[in-house]
Amino acid sequence: MAMDEVDAKIIAMFGLFLISIISGLVPIFLAECGGTYRGATMERIFGFLNSFAGGVILATAMIHLLPEVRNEMKLSSDYFHINPKFPVAEFLTCAGIFLMLVLEQALVACRERLTKDCPEDIPLTHTDHNHYLTNGIRTLEVEEMECIQSQLRSFVFFVALCVHGIFESIVLGVLKNRTDVLILFAGIACHECPVSFSFGVNIRRSWVRKNVTVVLVTLHALVFPIGIGIGLGIVEIASAETTNFVSGLLQGFAVGMFMYLTFFEILPYELNDNQYRFAKIVCILIGFTLISTFQFIPVSYDEQ
């Protein structure tokens, strides 16, 4: 019995789910196995992997997502009366960056307002004991703030990946040709494997508890079967122009979020360390080159 497009989409559902969840859980497994090795060695390995993830995320935003946003906004510009000369994709990217900036700084401001009076509430003298006690309290506050910021960035990274993944799988769900479904499935799988791995590495280094990490990786993997399911029925519900506009709008925000995470979270954290700086730059370039190479896979969204 010949395979039809529905069978191909079912294969894609389970295939993308398994690829995403396995790739995302591998860094967590490595971290658990790290107890048998020296802590410094494992941290160095994860530093290289996190640098690789930075290159993957940057290429995903600039080489993979941004051209899609431009194309989808172009397809829906006439229907929604958008000025074709206005750089909508770049505007949405900047909006995503500013959204991340506002959210993070609002969190910092709220935290500082709640804790700014704590040191003054402690009776101080000039003894060394109280001096070290005060410095220790301030150090703990700084570390706690950095932990909260890192967790927020990881959560936003999770949201951005889900937005990207669900619209990518919706495109797969609306295809009507079996060959096109299988080709797009192969393209998404090649791209999703390093991205999910990078997500797992990022979560691993952001002080998120292990059980929460497993839940986030699983939820991210579930967006692919959900998106394909939505795509199967979206032709009967919404027009192509509306779908293109919503997809371009949300993925444009996702580009900005990816850019913010790359340049404000991953790269400063890794390159601030004087050790192995050049090796980490090489890892960044390898990650960027890997995703850029996947763009040569002959999959066209324009024909659908």
Coordinates of C-alpha atoms in Angstrom, one line a residue:
M1 CA 0.0 0.0 0.0
A2 CA 1.5 3.3 -1.1
M3 CA 2.1 6.0 1.5
D4 CA -0.1 9.1 1.1
E5 CA 0.5 12.6 2.5
V6 CA -1.4 11.9 5.8
D7 CA 0.8 8.9 6.5
A8 CA 3.9 11.1 5.8
K9 CA 2.6 13.7 8.2
I10 CA 2.0 11.1 10.9
I11 CA 5.6 10.0 10.4
A12 CA 6.8 13.6 10.6
M13 CA 4.7 14.1 13.9
F14 CA 6.4 11.3 15.7
G15 CA 9.8 11.8 14.1
L16 CA 10.1 15.5 15.0
F17 CA 8.8 14.8 18.5
L18 CA 11.4 12.1 19.1
I19 CA 14.3 14.1 17.6
S20 CA 13.4 17.2 19.6
I21 CA 13.0 15.5 23.0
I22 CA 16.1 13.3 22.6
S23 CA 18.3 16.2 21.4
G24 CA 17.0 18.4 24.3
L25 CA 17.6 15.7 27.0
V26 CA 21.1 14.7 26.0
P27 CA 22.7 17.8 27.7
I28 CA 20.7 17.0 30.9
F29 CA 22.0 13.4 30.7
L30 CA 25.5 14.6 30.3
A31 CA 25.2 16.9 33.3
E32 CA 23.9 14.0 35.4
C33 CA 26.8 11.8 34.3
G34 CA 29.2 14.6 35.1
G35 CA 29.3 13.5 38.7
T36 CA 31.9 10.8 37.7
Y37 CA 34.2 13.5 36.2
R38 CA 35.8 16.6 37.6
G39 CA 33.4 19.5 37.9
A40 CA 35.8 21.9 36.1
T41 CA 36.1 19.6 33.2
M42 CA 32.3 19.3 32.8
E43 CA 31.9 23.1 33.1
R44 CA 34.5 23.6 30.4
I45 CA 32.7 21.1 28.1
F46 CA 29.4 22.8 28.7
G47 CA 31.1 26.2 28.0
F48 CA 32.1 24.9 24.6
L49 CA 28.6 23.5 24.0
N50 CA 27.0 26.8 25.1
S51 CA 29.2 28.7 22.7
F52 CA 28.2 26.3 19.9
A53 CA 24.6 27.0 20.9
G54 CA 25.1 30.7 20.6
G55 CA 26.2 30.2 16.9
V56 CA 23.2 28.0 16.3
I57 CA 20.7 30.5 17.7
L58 CA 22.3 33.4 15.9
A59 CA 22.1 31.6 12.5
T60 CA 18.6 30.4 13.3
A61 CA 17.5 34.0 13.8
M62 CA 19.4 35.7 11.0
I63 CA 19.8 33.1 8.3
H64 CA 16.7 30.9 8.8
L65 CA 13.9 32.9 10.5
L66 CA 14.4 36.5 9.2
P67 CA 14.1 35.7 5.5
E68 CA 10.9 33.7 6.4
V69 CA 9.5 36.8 8.1
R70 CA 10.2 39.0 5.1
N71 CA 8.6 36.5 2.8
E72 CA 5.4 36.0 4.8
M73 CA 5.0 39.7 5.4
K74 CA 5.4 40.3 1.6
L75 CA 2.8 37.7 0.9
S76 CA 0.3 39.3 3.2
S77 CA 1.2 43.0 2.6
D78 CA -1.5 43.6 -0.1
Y79 CA -4.3 41.9 1.9
F80 CA -3.5 43.9 5.1
H81 CA -2.5 47.2 3.2
I82 CA 1.1 47.2 4.6
N83 CA 3.5 49.6 2.9
P84 CA 5.9 47.4 1.0
K85 CA 8.7 49.9 1.5
F86 CA 8.5 49.7 5.3
P87 CA 11.0 47.2 6.7
V88 CA 8.4 45.2 8.7
A89 CA 10.7 42.2 9.5
E90 CA 13.5 44.4 10.9
F91 CA 10.9 46.5 12.8
L92 CA 9.5 43.3 14.4
T93 CA 13.0 42.1 15.2
C94 CA 13.8 45.4 17.1
A95 CA 10.4 45.1 18.8
G96 CA 11.3 41.6 20.1
I97 CA 14.7 43.0 21.4
F98 CA 13.0 45.9 23.2
L99 CA 10.4 43.6 24.6
M100 CA 13.1 41.4 26.1
L101 CA 14.9 44.5 27.4
V102 CA 11.8 46.0 29.0
L103 CA 10.8 42.7 30.7
E104 CA 14.2 42.0 32.1
Q105 CA 14.8 45.6 33.3
A106 CA 11.4 45.7 34.9
L107 CA 12.2 42.5 36.7
V108 CA 15.6 44.0 37.9
A109 CA 13.9 47.2 39.0
C110 CA 11.2 45.3 41.0
R111 CA 13.9 43.1 42.6
E112 CA 16.1 46.1 43.5
R113 CA 13.1 48.0 45.0
L114 CA 12.3 45.0 47.2
T115 CA 15.8 44.5 48.5
K116 CA 17.4 48.0 48.5
D117 CA 16.6 48.6 52.2
C118 CA 17.9 45.2 53.4
P119 CA 21.6 46.2 54.1
E120 CA 20.5 49.3 56.0
D121 CA 18.3 47.2 58.3
I122 CA 21.4 45.3 59.6
P123 CA 23.2 47.1 62.5
L124 CA 26.8 47.7 61.3
T125 CA 30.0 48.4 63.2
H126 CA 33.5 48.5 61.8
T127 CA 34.4 45.0 62.9
D128 CA 35.7 42.6 60.2
H129 CA 32.9 40.1 61.1
N130 CA 30.1 42.5 60.1
H131 CA 32.1 43.7 57.1
Y132 CA 32.3 40.2 55.7
L133 CA 28.7 39.5 56.7
T134 CA 27.4 42.5 54.8
N135 CA 29.5 41.7 51.7
G136 CA 28.3 38.2 51.9
I137 CA 24.7 39.3 51.9
R138 CA 25.2 41.6 49.0
T139 CA 27.0 38.9 47.1
L140 CA 24.1 36.5 47.7
E141 CA 21.7 39.2 46.4
V142 CA 23.7 39.7 43.3
E143 CA 23.8 35.9 42.6
E144 CA 20.1 35.5 43.3
M145 CA 19.4 38.4 40.8
E146 CA 21.6 36.8 38.2
C147 CA 19.8 33.5 38.7
I148 CA 16.4 35.0 38.2
Q149 CA 17.5 36.9 35.1
S150 CA 19.0 33.7 33.6
Q151 CA 15.9 31.8 34.3
L152 CA 13.8 34.5 32.7
R153 CA 15.9 34.5 29.6
S154 CA 15.7 30.7 29.4
F155 CA 12.0 30.8 29.6
V156 CA 11.8 33.4 26.9
F157 CA 14.1 31.3 24.8
F158 CA 11.6 28.4 25.3
V159 CA 8.7 30.6 24.2
A160 CA 10.6 31.8 21.1
L161 CA 11.5 28.3 20.1
C162 CA 7.9 27.1 20.6
V163 CA 6.6 30.0 18.4
H164 CA 9.1 29.1 15.7
G165 CA 8.5 25.4 15.9
I166 CA 4.7 25.5 15.8
F167 CA 4.6 27.7 12.7
E168 CA 7.3 25.7 11.0
S169 CA 5.2 22.5 11.7
I170 CA 2.0 24.3 10.6
V171 CA 3.6 24.8 7.2
L172 CA 4.4 21.1 7.1
G173 CA 0.8 20.3 8.1
V174 CA -0.8 22.3 5.2
L175 CA 1.3 20.6 2.5
K176 CA -0.7 18.4 0.0
N177 CA 2.1 16.5 -1.6
R178 CA 3.8 13.5 0.1
T179 CA 7.2 14.2 -1.4
D180 CA 7.1 17.8 -0.2
V181 CA 6.1 16.6 3.3
L182 CA 9.0 14.2 3.5
I183 CA 11.5 16.8 2.2
L184 CA 10.4 19.5 4.6
F185 CA 10.4 16.9 7.4
A186 CA 14.0 16.1 6.6
G187 CA 14.9 19.8 6.5
I188 CA 13.2 20.6 9.8
A189 CA 14.8 17.6 11.5
C190 CA 18.3 18.5 10.4
H191 CA 17.7 22.1 11.7
E192 CA 15.9 21.1 14.9
C193 CA 18.5 18.6 16.2
P194 CA 21.2 21.2 17.0
V195 CA 18.6 23.8 18.0
S196 CA 17.0 21.4 20.6
F197 CA 20.4 20.4 21.8
S198 CA 21.3 24.1 22.2
F199 CA 18.1 24.7 24.2
G200 CA 19.0 21.8 26.5
V201 CA 22.5 23.3 27.1
N202 CA 21.1 26.7 27.8
I203 CA 18.6 25.4 30.3
R204 CA 21.3 23.3 31.9
R205 CA 23.3 26.5 32.6
S206 CA 20.5 28.7 33.9
W207 CA 19.9 27.2 37.4
V208 CA 16.6 25.7 36.4
R209 CA 15.7 22.6 38.4
K210 CA 16.0 19.2 36.6
N211 CA 12.3 18.3 36.7
V212 CA 11.4 21.7 35.3
T213 CA 14.0 21.3 32.5
V214 CA 12.5 17.9 31.5
V215 CA 9.0 19.5 31.4
L216 CA 10.2 22.4 29.2
V217 CA 12.0 20.1 26.8
T218 CA 9.0 17.8 26.5
L219 CA 6.6 20.8 25.9
H220 CA 8.9 22.1 23.2
A221 CA 8.9 18.7 21.5
L222 CA 5.1 18.6 21.7
V223 CA 4.7 21.8 19.6
F224 CA 5.6 19.8 16.4
P225 CA 2.7 17.3 16.5
I226 CA 0.4 20.1 17.7
G227 CA 1.5 22.4 14.8
I228 CA 1.1 19.6 12.2
G229 CA -2.4 18.9 13.6
I230 CA -3.3 22.6 13.3
G231 CA -2.0 22.6 9.8
L232 CA -4.2 19.7 8.8
G233 CA -7.3 21.8 9.6
I234 CA -6.1 25.3 9.1
V235 CA -7.0 25.4 5.4
E236 CA -10.7 25.1 6.3
I237 CA -10.5 27.8 9.1
A238 CA -8.3 30.7 8.0
S239 CA -7.2 32.3 4.8
A240 CA -3.6 32.0 3.6
E241 CA -3.1 35.7 4.0
T242 CA -4.1 35.7 7.7
T243 CA -1.9 32.7 8.4
N244 CA 1.1 34.3 6.7
F245 CA 0.6 37.6 8.7
V246 CA 0.2 35.9 12.1
S247 CA 3.2 33.6 11.4
G248 CA 5.4 36.5 10.2
L249 CA 4.3 38.7 13.2
L250 CA 5.1 36.1 15.9
Q251 CA 8.3 34.8 14.2
G252 CA 9.5 38.4 13.8
F253 CA 9.3 38.8 17.6
A254 CA 11.1 35.5 18.0
V255 CA 14.0 36.8 15.9
G256 CA 14.4 39.7 18.2
M257 CA 14.3 37.4 21.3
F258 CA 16.9 35.1 19.8
M259 CA 19.2 38.1 19.0
Y260 CA 18.8 39.4 22.6
L261 CA 19.6 36.0 24.1
T262 CA 22.6 35.5 21.9
F263 CA 24.3 38.9 22.5
F264 CA 23.1 39.6 26.1
E265 CA 23.1 36.2 27.7
I266 CA 25.2 33.5 25.9
L267 CA 28.1 35.3 24.3
P268 CA 28.9 37.7 27.2
Y269 CA 28.7 34.9 29.7
E270 CA 31.1 32.6 27.8
L271 CA 33.5 35.2 26.4
N272 CA 33.9 37.0 29.7
D273 CA 36.0 34.0 30.8
N274 CA 39.7 34.5 29.8
Q275 CA 40.3 30.8 29.5
Y276 CA 39.7 29.0 26.1
R277 CA 38.2 32.2 24.6
F278 CA 39.5 31.5 21.1
A279 CA 38.2 27.9 21.3
K280 CA 34.8 29.2 22.2
I281 CA 34.8 31.6 19.3
V282 CA 35.6 28.6 17.0
C283 CA 32.6 26.7 18.6
I284 CA 30.4 29.8 17.8
L285 CA 31.5 29.8 14.2
I286 CA 30.9 26.0 13.9
G287 CA 27.4 26.4 15.2
F288 CA 26.6 29.3 12.9
T289 CA 28.1 27.5 9.9
L290 CA 26.2 24.3 10.6
I291 CA 22.8 26.0 10.5
S292 CA 23.8 28.1 7.5
T293 CA 24.7 25.0 5.6
F294 CA 21.3 23.5 6.3
Q295 CA 19.8 26.4 4.3
F296 CA 21.1 24.8 1.1
I297 CA 18.6 21.9 1.6
P298 CA 16.1 22.4 -1.4
V299 CA 12.9 23.2 0.5
S300 CA 10.7 26.0 -0.7
Y301 CA 8.0 27.6 1.3
D302 CA 7.1 30.0 -1.5
E303 CA 5.5 27.2 -3.6
Q304 CA 3.0 26.3 -0.9

